[in-house]
PDB file of C-alpha atoms in Angstrom:
ATOM      1  CA  MET A   1       0.000   0.000   0.000  1.00 50.00           C
ATOM      2  CA  ILE A   2       1.344   3.408  -0.996  1.00 60.00           C
ATOM      3  CA  THR A   3       1.202   5.877   1.867  1.00 73.00           C
ATOM      4  CA  GLN A   4       0.396   9.567   1.446  1.00 68.00           C
ATOM      5  CA  THR A   5       3.985  10.450   2.301  1.00 66.00           C
ATOM      6  CA  ARG A   6       5.289   8.205  -0.463  1.00 67.00           C
ATOM      7  CA  LYS A   7       2.780   9.658  -2.913  1.00 63.00           C
ATOM      8  CA  ARG A   8       3.992  13.166  -2.137  1.00 66.00           C
ATOM      9  CA  ARG A   9       7.586  12.040  -2.532  1.00 66.00           C
ATOM     10  CA  ILE A  10       6.857  10.429  -5.899  1.00 66.00           C
ATOM     11  CA  LYS A  11       5.081  13.584  -7.049  1.00 64.00           C
ATOM     12  CA  LEU A  12       8.060  15.688  -5.949  1.00 65.00           C
ATOM     13  CA  TYR A  13      10.456  13.486  -7.933  1.00 64.00           C
ATOM     14  CA  LYS A  14       8.210  13.691 -10.992  1.00 71.00           C
ATOM     15  CA  ASP A  15       8.046  17.459 -10.712  1.00 70.00           C
ATOM     16  CA  ARG A  16      11.820  17.657 -10.521  1.00 71.00           C
ATOM     17  CA  LEU A  17      12.231  15.394 -13.527  1.00 74.00           C
ATOM     18  CA  ASN A  18       9.785  17.527 -15.499  1.00 73.00           C
ATOM     19  CA  ILE A  19      11.736  20.635 -14.562  1.00 75.00           C
ATOM     20  CA  LEU A  20      14.989  19.067 -15.788  1.00 74.00           C
ATOM     21  CA  LEU A  21      13.331  17.859 -18.993  1.00 75.00           C
ATOM     22  CA  ASP A  22      11.919  21.322 -19.698  1.00 75.00           C
ATOM     23  CA  LEU A  23      15.317  22.886 -19.087  1.00 73.00           C
ATOM     24  CA  ALA A  24      17.067  20.353 -21.337  1.00 75.00           C
ATOM     25  CA  GLN A  25      14.552  21.059 -24.089  1.00 75.00           C
ATOM     26  CA  THR A  26      15.097  24.800 -23.735  1.00 72.00           C
ATOM     27  CA  ILE A  27      18.863  24.328 -24.012  1.00 74.00           C
ATOM     28  CA  ASN A  28      18.524  22.049 -27.051  1.00 73.00           C
ATOM     29  CA  GLU A  29      16.386  24.660 -28.791  1.00 74.00           C
ATOM     30  CA  ASP A  30      19.453  26.924 -28.705  1.00 72.00           C
ATOM     31  CA  HIS A  31      17.787  29.992 -27.232  1.00 73.00           C
ATOM     32  CA  SER A  32      19.753  33.157 -26.579  1.00 80.00           C
ATOM     33  CA  ILE A  33      21.564  33.616 -23.269  1.00 80.00           C
ATOM     34  CA  ASP A  34      19.054  36.258 -22.152  1.00 83.00           C
ATOM     35  CA  ASP A  35      16.111  33.970 -22.922  1.00 83.00           C
ATOM     36  CA  LEU A  36      17.647  31.096 -20.994  1.00 82.00           C
ATOM     37  CA  LEU A  37      18.418  33.290 -17.990  1.00 84.00           C
ATOM     38  CA  SER A  38      14.831  34.536 -18.037  1.00 85.00           C
ATOM     39  CA  GLU A  39      13.598  30.929 -18.010  1.00 83.00           C
ATOM     40  CA  PHE A  40      16.014  30.170 -15.174  1.00 84.00           C
ATOM     41  CA  GLU A  41      14.685  33.063 -13.111  1.00 85.00           C
ATOM     42  CA  ILE A  42      11.054  32.060 -13.671  1.00 84.00           C
ATOM     43  CA  LEU A  43      11.873  28.477 -12.761  1.00 82.00           C
ATOM     44  CA  LEU A  44      13.513  29.439  -9.474  1.00 82.00           C
ATOM     45  CA  ARG A  45      11.028  32.100  -8.447  1.00 83.00           C
ATOM     46  CA  GLU A  46       7.743  30.535  -9.561  1.00 80.00           C
ATOM     47  CA  GLU A  47       8.313  26.779  -9.761  1.00 80.00           C
ATOM     48  CA  LEU A  48      10.633  26.348  -6.781  1.00 82.00           C
ATOM     49  CA  ASP A  49       9.433  29.330  -4.707  1.00 81.00           C
ATOM     50  CA  VAL A  50      12.934  30.726  -4.222  1.00 84.00           C
ATOM     51  CA  GLY A  51      12.603  34.370  -3.218  1.00 83.00           C
ATOM     52  CA  LYS A  52      16.127  35.689  -3.827  1.00 87.00           C
ATOM     53  CA  VAL A  53      18.643  34.563  -6.422  1.00 88.00           C
ATOM     54  CA  LEU A  54      22.136  35.849  -7.123  1.00 90.00           C
ATOM     55  CA  VAL A  55      24.377  34.102  -9.659  1.00 90.00           C
ATOM     56  CA  TYR A  56      28.049  34.795 -10.331  1.00 92.00           C
ATOM     57  CA  THR A  57      30.070  33.224 -13.108  1.00 90.00           C
ATOM     58  CA  CYS A  58      33.753  33.301 -14.014  1.00 88.00           C
ATOM     59  CA  SER A  59      34.752  33.914 -17.618  1.00 81.00           C
ATOM     60  CA  GLU A  60      38.408  34.254 -18.636  1.00 81.00           C
ATOM     61  CA  GLY A  61      39.394  34.786 -15.006  1.00 84.00           C
ATOM     62  CA  VAL A  62      36.904  37.604 -14.415  1.00 88.00           C
ATOM     63  CA  TRP A  63      33.953  37.209 -12.057  1.00 92.00           C
ATOM     64  CA  ARG A  64      30.730  38.923 -13.026  1.00 90.00           C
ATOM     65  CA  ASN A  65      27.125  38.965 -11.908  1.00 90.00           C
ATOM     66  CA  LEU A  66      25.130  36.809 -14.315  1.00 88.00           C
ATOM     67  CA  LEU A  67      21.699  37.078 -12.692  1.00 88.00           C
ATOM     68  CA  ASN A  68      20.093  38.759  -9.718  1.00 89.00           C
ATOM     69  CA  SER A  69      16.430  38.547  -8.799  1.00 87.00           C
ATOM     70  CA  GLY A  70      14.733  39.705  -5.623  1.00 86.00           C
ATOM     71  CA  VAL A  71      18.044  41.247  -4.539  1.00 88.00           C
ATOM     72  CA  THR A  72      18.667  44.952  -3.931  1.00 87.00           C
ATOM     73  CA  SER A  73      21.482  46.824  -5.665  1.00 88.00           C
ATOM     74  CA  GLU A  74      23.016  47.491  -2.236  1.00 88.00           C
ATOM     75  CA  GLU A  75      23.212  43.762  -1.537  1.00 87.00           C
ATOM     76  CA  VAL A  76      24.878  43.128  -4.895  1.00 89.00           C
ATOM     77  CA  ALA A  77      27.358  45.975  -4.426  1.00 88.00           C
ATOM     78  CA  GLY A  78      28.368  44.677  -0.999  1.00 89.00           C
ATOM     79  CA  ILE A  79      29.487  41.268  -2.266  1.00 91.00           C
ATOM     80  CA  ASP A  80      32.993  40.557  -3.518  1.00 91.00           C
ATOM     81  CA  VAL A  81      33.401  37.066  -4.960  1.00 92.00           C
ATOM     82  CA  ALA A  82      37.098  36.699  -4.156  1.00 90.00           C
ATOM     83  CA  ARG A  83      36.610  37.913  -0.608  1.00 91.00           C
ATOM     84  CA  ASP A  84      33.229  36.437   0.286  1.00 92.00           C
ATOM     85  CA  LEU A  85      32.640  33.316  -1.826  1.00 92.00           C
ATOM     86  CA  LEU A  86      35.821  31.606  -3.040  1.00 92.00           C
ATOM     87  CA  LYS A  87      36.415  30.040   0.366  1.00 91.00           C
ATOM     88  CA  TYR A  88      33.305  27.877   0.001  1.00 91.00           C
ATOM     89  CA  GLN A  89      34.078  24.490  -1.538  1.00 90.00           C
ATOM     90  CA  GLY A  90      30.683  22.875  -0.981  1.00 88.00           C
ATOM     91  CA  ILE A  91      27.029  23.749  -0.457  1.00 88.00           C
ATOM     92  CA  GLU A  92      26.757  25.848   2.676  1.00 88.00           C
ATOM     93  CA  ASN A  93      23.626  26.613   4.682  1.00 88.00           C
ATOM     94  CA  ILE A  94      24.151  30.078   6.205  1.00 87.00           C
ATOM     95  CA  THR A  95      20.627  30.680   7.502  1.00 82.00           C
ATOM     96  CA  LEU A  96      21.613  30.696  11.182  1.00 83.00           C
ATOM     97  CA  SER A  97      24.944  32.520  10.931  1.00 85.00           C
ATOM     98  CA  PRO A  98      25.290  34.428   7.654  1.00 84.00           C
ATOM     99  CA  PRO A  99      28.419  36.548   7.064  1.00 87.00           C
ATOM    100  CA  ASP A 100      27.825  40.294   7.228  1.00 84.00           C
ATOM    101  CA  ASN A 101      27.889  40.760   3.448  1.00 85.00           C
ATOM    102  CA  LEU A 102      25.624  37.763   2.828  1.00 89.00           C
ATOM    103  CA  LYS A 103      22.790  38.498   5.214  1.00 85.00           C
ATOM    104  CA  GLY A 104      19.431  37.832   3.609  1.00 82.00           C
ATOM    105  CA  PHE A 105      20.664  34.660   1.913  1.00 88.00           C
ATOM    106  CA  ASP A 106      20.142  31.144   3.210  1.00 87.00           C
ATOM    107  CA  ALA A 107      22.516  29.066   1.119  1.00 89.00           C
ATOM    108  CA  ILE A 108      25.659  29.302  -1.006  1.00 91.00           C
ATOM    109  CA  ILE A 109      25.979  26.825  -3.857  1.00 90.00           C
ATOM    110  CA  PRO A 110      29.443  26.680  -5.486  1.00 91.00           C
ATOM    111  CA  LEU A 111      29.708  25.291  -9.006  1.00 88.00           C
ATOM    112  CA  PHE A 112      32.863  23.509 -10.147  1.00 86.00           C
ATOM    113  CA  HIS A 113      34.246  22.270 -13.437  1.00 80.00           C
ATOM    114  CA  ARG A 114      37.366  20.096 -13.331  1.00 80.00           C
ATOM    115  CA  PHE A 115      37.950  21.088  -9.694  1.00 82.00           C
ATOM    116  CA  LYS A 116      37.861  24.778 -10.598  1.00 85.00           C
ATOM    117  CA  ALA A 117      35.156  27.166  -9.397  1.00 87.00           C
ATOM    118  CA  ILE A 118      33.155  28.470 -12.362  1.00 88.00           C
ATOM    119  CA  GLY A 119      30.183  29.934 -10.533  1.00 90.00           C
ATOM    120  CA  TYR A 120      28.392  30.667  -7.277  1.00 92.00           C
ATOM    121  CA  VAL A 121      24.660  30.731  -6.630  1.00 90.00           C
ATOM    122  CA  LEU A 122      23.218  32.496  -3.595  1.00 91.00           C
ATOM    123  CA  ILE A 123      19.594  31.786  -2.728  1.00 89.00           C
ATOM    124  CA  GLY A 124      17.302  33.005   0.009  1.00 86.00           C
ATOM    125  CA  ASP A 125      13.698  33.088   1.157  1.00 78.00           C
ATOM    126  CA  VAL A 126      11.683  36.288   1.161  1.00 65.00           C
ATOM    127  CA  ASP A 127       9.139  34.965   3.660  1.00 61.00           C
ATOM    128  CA  GLU A 128      11.152  34.490   6.831  1.00 58.00           C
ATOM    129  CA  ASP A 129       8.042  33.254   8.702  1.00 54.00           C
ATOM    130  CA  PHE A 130       7.447  30.395   6.283  1.00 54.00           C
ATOM    131  CA  GLN A 131       6.214  27.291   8.113  1.00 57.00           C
ATOM    132  CA  GLY A 132       7.733  23.939   7.160  1.00 57.00           C
ATOM    133  CA  ILE A 133      10.834  23.114   5.132  1.00 65.00           C
ATOM    134  CA  SER A 134      12.310  26.166   3.437  1.00 70.00           C
ATOM    135  CA  PRO A 135      12.128  26.017  -0.395  1.00 69.00           C
ATOM    136  CA  THR A 136      15.831  26.867  -0.584  1.00 73.00           C
ATOM    137  CA  ILE A 137      16.655  23.864   1.600  1.00 75.00           C
ATOM    138  CA  LYS A 138      14.189  21.488  -0.039  1.00 76.00           C
ATOM    139  CA  HIS A 139      15.362  22.202  -3.591  1.00 79.00           C
ATOM    140  CA  MET A 140      19.046  22.908  -2.941  1.00 81.00           C
ATOM    141  CA  LYS A 141      20.505  19.943  -4.873  1.00 84.00           C
ATOM    142  CA  LEU A 142      18.107  20.499  -7.762  1.00 85.00           C
ATOM    143  CA  ILE A 143      19.095  24.168  -7.912  1.00 86.00           C
ATOM    144  CA  GLN A 144      22.759  23.125  -7.987  1.00 85.00           C
ATOM    145  CA  ILE A 145      22.145  20.790 -10.936  1.00 86.00           C
ATOM    146  CA  ILE A 146      20.127  23.392 -12.839  1.00 86.00           C
ATOM    147  CA  SER A 147      22.678  26.136 -12.147  1.00 85.00           C
ATOM    148  CA  ASN A 148      25.509  23.952 -13.434  1.00 85.00           C
ATOM    149  CA  LEU A 149      23.612  23.273 -16.648  1.00 85.00           C
ATOM    150  CA  ILE A 150      22.828  26.963 -17.124  1.00 85.00           C
ATOM    151  CA  ILE A 151      26.343  28.244 -16.501  1.00 84.00           C
ATOM    152  CA  VAL A 152      27.994  25.605 -18.696  1.00 83.00           C
ATOM    153  CA  PHE A 153      25.527  26.443 -21.474  1.00 83.00           C
ATOM    154  CA  VAL A 154      26.204  30.178 -21.116  1.00 83.00           C
ATOM    155  CA  GLU A 155      29.967  29.685 -21.335  1.00 82.00           C
ATOM    156  CA  ASN A 156      29.660  27.306 -24.297  1.00 82.00           C
ATOM    157  CA  LYS A 157      27.395  29.823 -26.017  1.00 82.00           C
ATOM    158  CA  ARG A 158      29.915  32.611 -25.478  1.00 82.00           C
ATOM    159  CA  MET A 159      32.757  30.454 -26.768  1.00 82.00           C
ATOM    160  CA  HIS A 160      30.689  29.525 -29.825  1.00 82.00           C
ATOM    161  CA  ASN A 161      29.884  33.184 -30.543  1.00 82.00           C
ATOM    162  CA  ALA A 162      33.552  34.112 -30.134  1.00 84.00           C
ATOM    163  CA  LEU A 163      34.510  31.344 -32.579  1.00 88.00           C
ATOM    164  CA  LEU A 164      31.991  32.643 -35.121  1.00 88.00           C
ATOM    165  CA  GLU A 165      33.449  36.144 -34.785  1.00 87.00           C
ATOM    166  CA  GLN A 166      36.958  34.778 -35.318  1.00 87.00           C
ATOM    167  CA  GLU A 167      35.845  32.902 -38.430  1.00 88.00           C
ATOM    168  CA  ALA A 168      34.192  36.042 -39.800  1.00 86.00           C
ATOM    169  CA  MET A 169      37.341  38.061 -39.099  1.00 84.00           C
ATOM    170  CA  LYS A 170      39.470  35.383 -40.775  1.00 84.00           C
ATOM    171  CA  LYS A 171      37.348  35.563 -43.930  1.00 85.00           C
ATOM    172  CA  GLU A 172      37.560  39.362 -43.951  1.00 81.00           C
ATOM    173  CA  LEU A 173      41.345  39.207 -43.589  1.00 78.00           C
ATOM    174  CA  GLU A 174      41.604  36.674 -46.405  1.00 80.00           C
ATOM    175  CA  LEU A 175      39.569  38.944 -48.672  1.00 81.00           C
ATOM    176  CA  ALA A 176      41.607  41.990 -47.644  1.00 76.00           C
ATOM    177  CA  SER A 177      44.811  40.053 -48.287  1.00 75.00           C
ATOM    178  CA  ARG A 178      43.723  39.109 -51.820  1.00 76.00           C
ATOM    179  CA  ILE A 179      42.750  42.700 -52.586  1.00 76.00           C
ATOM    180  CA  GLN A 180      45.971  43.992 -51.086  1.00 71.00           C
ATOM    181  CA  ASN A 181      48.114  41.612 -53.140  1.00 70.00           C
ATOM    182  CA  GLN A 182      46.468  42.998 -56.261  1.00 72.00           C
ATOM    183  CA  LEU A 183      47.465  46.502 -55.165  1.00 69.00           C
ATOM    184  CA  ILE A 184      51.149  45.680 -54.680  1.00 68.00           C
ATOM    185  CA  PRO A 185      53.079  47.052 -57.662  1.00 68.00           C
ATOM    186  CA  GLY A 186      54.568  44.435 -59.950  1.00 67.00           C
ATOM    187  CA  ARG A 187      57.674  44.810 -62.039  1.00 65.00           C
ATOM    188  CA  GLU A 188      55.678  46.136 -64.965  1.00 70.00           C
ATOM    189  CA  ASP A 189      54.266  48.917 -62.732  1.00 69.00           C
ATOM    190  CA  LEU A 190      57.678  50.250 -61.717  1.00 68.00           C
ATOM    191  CA  PRO A 191      59.810  52.746 -63.632  1.00 68.00           C
ATOM    192  CA  GLN A 192      61.855  51.124 -66.394  1.00 70.00           C
ATOM    193  CA  HIS A 193      65.439  52.051 -67.215  1.00 68.00           C
ATOM    194  CA  LYS A 194      68.053  50.269 -69.227  1.00 71.00           C
ATOM    195  CA  ASN A 195      70.668  50.695 -66.478  1.00 70.00           C
ATOM    196  CA  ILE A 196      68.420  49.693 -63.539  1.00 68.00           C
ATOM    197  CA  SER A 197      66.852  46.301 -62.833  1.00 69.00           C
ATOM    198  CA  ILE A 198      63.963  46.443 -60.326  1.00 68.00           C
ATOM    199  CA  HIS A 199      62.168  43.556 -58.598  1.00 68.00           C
ATOM    200  CA  THR A 200      59.607  43.584 -55.762  1.00 69.00           C
ATOM    201  CA  ILE A 201      58.988  41.205 -52.860  1.00 67.00           C
ATOM    202  CA  TYR A 202      55.963  41.617 -50.597  1.00 67.00           C
ATOM    203  CA  GLN A 203      55.964  40.073 -47.093  1.00 66.00           C
ATOM    204  CA  PRO A 204      52.581  40.509 -45.335  1.00 65.00           C
ATOM    205  CA  HIS A 205      52.163  40.643 -41.556  1.00 61.00           C
ATOM    206  CA  LEU A 206      49.311  38.345 -40.437  1.00 59.00           C
ATOM    207  CA  GLY A 207      47.970  38.344 -43.973  1.00 60.00           C
ATOM    208  CA  VAL A 208      47.331  42.096 -44.212  1.00 62.00           C
ATOM    209  CA  GLY A 209      49.809  44.946 -44.117  1.00 62.00           C
ATOM    210  CA  GLY A 210      53.528  44.354 -44.036  1.00 59.00           C
ATOM    211  CA  ILE A 211      56.706  45.326 -45.821  1.00 58.00           C
ATOM    212  CA  THR A 212      57.312  45.636 -49.530  1.00 57.00           C
ATOM    213  CA  THR A 213      60.975  45.187 -50.417  1.00 58.00           C
ATOM    214  CA  ILE A 214      62.156  46.513 -53.759  1.00 57.00           C
ATOM    215  CA  LEU A 215      65.457  45.119 -55.000  1.00 58.00           C
ATOM    216  CA  LEU A 216      67.479  47.305 -57.303  1.00 59.00           C
ATOM    217  CA  SER A 217      70.597  46.493 -59.267  1.00 59.00           C
ATOM    218  CA  PHE A 218      72.759  49.387 -60.477  1.00 60.00           C
ATOM    219  CA  PRO A 219      75.819  49.349 -62.698  1.00 63.00           C
ATOM    220  CA  GLY A 220      78.838  49.082 -60.395  1.00 63.00           C
ATOM    221  CA  ILE A 221      76.672  48.581 -57.250  1.00 60.00           C
ATOM    222  CA  PRO A 222      75.737  44.965 -56.445  1.00 55.00           C
ATOM    223  CA  LEU A 223      72.459  45.551 -54.618  1.00 55.00           C
ATOM    224  CA  GLY A 224      70.266  48.098 -52.891  1.00 56.00           C
ATOM    225  CA  PHE A 225      67.135  47.781 -50.755  1.00 56.00           C
ATOM    226  CA  VAL A 226      64.069  49.949 -50.561  1.00 55.00           C
ATOM    227  CA  TRP A 227      61.457  49.293 -47.833  1.00 55.00           C
ATOM    228  CA  LEU A 228      57.865  50.419 -48.000  1.00 57.00           C
ATOM    229  CA  MET A 229      55.967  49.952 -44.727  1.00 54.00           C
ATOM    230  CA  SER A 230      52.391  49.023 -45.547  1.00 53.00           C
ATOM    231  CA  PRO A 231      49.982  49.116 -42.577  1.00 51.00           C
ATOM    232  CA  ALA A 232      46.603  47.511 -43.208  1.00 46.00           C
ATOM    233  CA  ARG A 233      44.687  50.700 -42.457  1.00 47.00           C
ATOM    234  CA  GLY A 234      44.554  52.958 -45.447  1.00 44.00           C
ATOM    235  CA  PHE A 235      46.514  50.497 -47.566  1.00 42.00           C
ATOM    236  CA  GLN A 236      44.231  50.793 -50.554  1.00 41.00           C
ATOM    237  CA  ARG A 237      44.364  54.581 -50.412  1.00 43.00           C
ATOM    238  CA  LEU A 238      48.157  54.401 -50.182  1.00 40.00           C
ATOM    239  CA  CYS A 239      48.573  52.120 -53.157  1.00 42.00           C
ATOM    240  CA  SER A 240      46.159  54.043 -55.364  1.00 42.00           C
ATOM    241  CA  CYS A 241      48.637  56.931 -55.533  1.00 38.00           C
ATOM    242  CA  PRO A 242      51.329  57.115 -58.226  1.00 40.00           C
ATOM    243  CA  ILE A 243      54.368  55.105 -57.225  1.00 37.00           C
ATOM    244  CA  SER A 244      56.649  58.126 -57.388  1.00 36.00           C
ATOM    245  CA  ARG A 245      54.547  59.734 -54.620  1.00 36.00           C
ATOM    246  CA  ARG A 246      53.790  56.751 -52.399  1.00 41.00           C
ATOM    247  CA  LEU A 247      57.338  55.443 -51.942  1.00 40.00           C
ATOM    248  CA  SER A 248      59.424  56.993 -49.206  1.00 42.00           C
ATOM    249  CA  VAL A 249      62.602  55.064 -49.909  1.00 43.00           C
ATOM    250  CA  ARG A 250      65.823  54.323 -48.126  1.00 45.00           C
ATOM    251  CA  CYS A 251      68.620  52.753 -50.141  1.00 44.00           C
ATOM    252  CA  PHE A 252      71.449  50.721 -48.630  1.00 43.00           C
ATOM    253  CA  PRO A 253      74.138  49.811 -51.186  1.00 44.00           C
ATOM    254  CA  LEU A 254      76.010  46.602 -50.357  1.00 40.00           C
ATOM    255  CA  GLY A 255      79.482  45.555 -51.396  1.00 45.00           C
TER     256      GLY A 255
END
């Protein structure tokens, strides 16, 4: 015979599974970071009855506030992650003896990836006179699981967006490099003289910009060098001028 207590427990487990399934579906649908954080806030505040939520995440060594709900700006300003949170290595219930800067919160949930802290979640109840088990205590492990999923998704999303930006920049540089190579003067574009032999070599820096070396051979002088510094910015404007005007040359005879 299934008791009422067991029925309630089964219902609680089903509710938690449904919450995780809904969250997984939201993540798979590849929503924006803002949309996912909004869903996260609604889930904590309305589904789990958590009154106060404060989430910090670390990206490239910098801690920043990812989400705050039900928390005053004064409370946020008074918290320093390095000073107040990094010392916590496990879930901590601070209801009875909260640190001065963390008053109003009931629990600290650290989030780790490969033994490195990647986030901290602070949760608290608004109704201090709530009778029964506090929602923050009852759902603490579930909130930890959800928070881990959210923060990992956010960081993966940022890394993906950064990769897309790098790919776009790479394509732009490749196009700029092809255009720039067409603007470099060839031998046929340089002044011709029966006593002077001129050749050009172009060495780009990171694909765009660089140094153009012009090799000259004079009667009685083995070799001379002329360098033209070609920064990427304004390169097309530079090379559209007549060569006699755009070259500021320095010659170094050898031999």
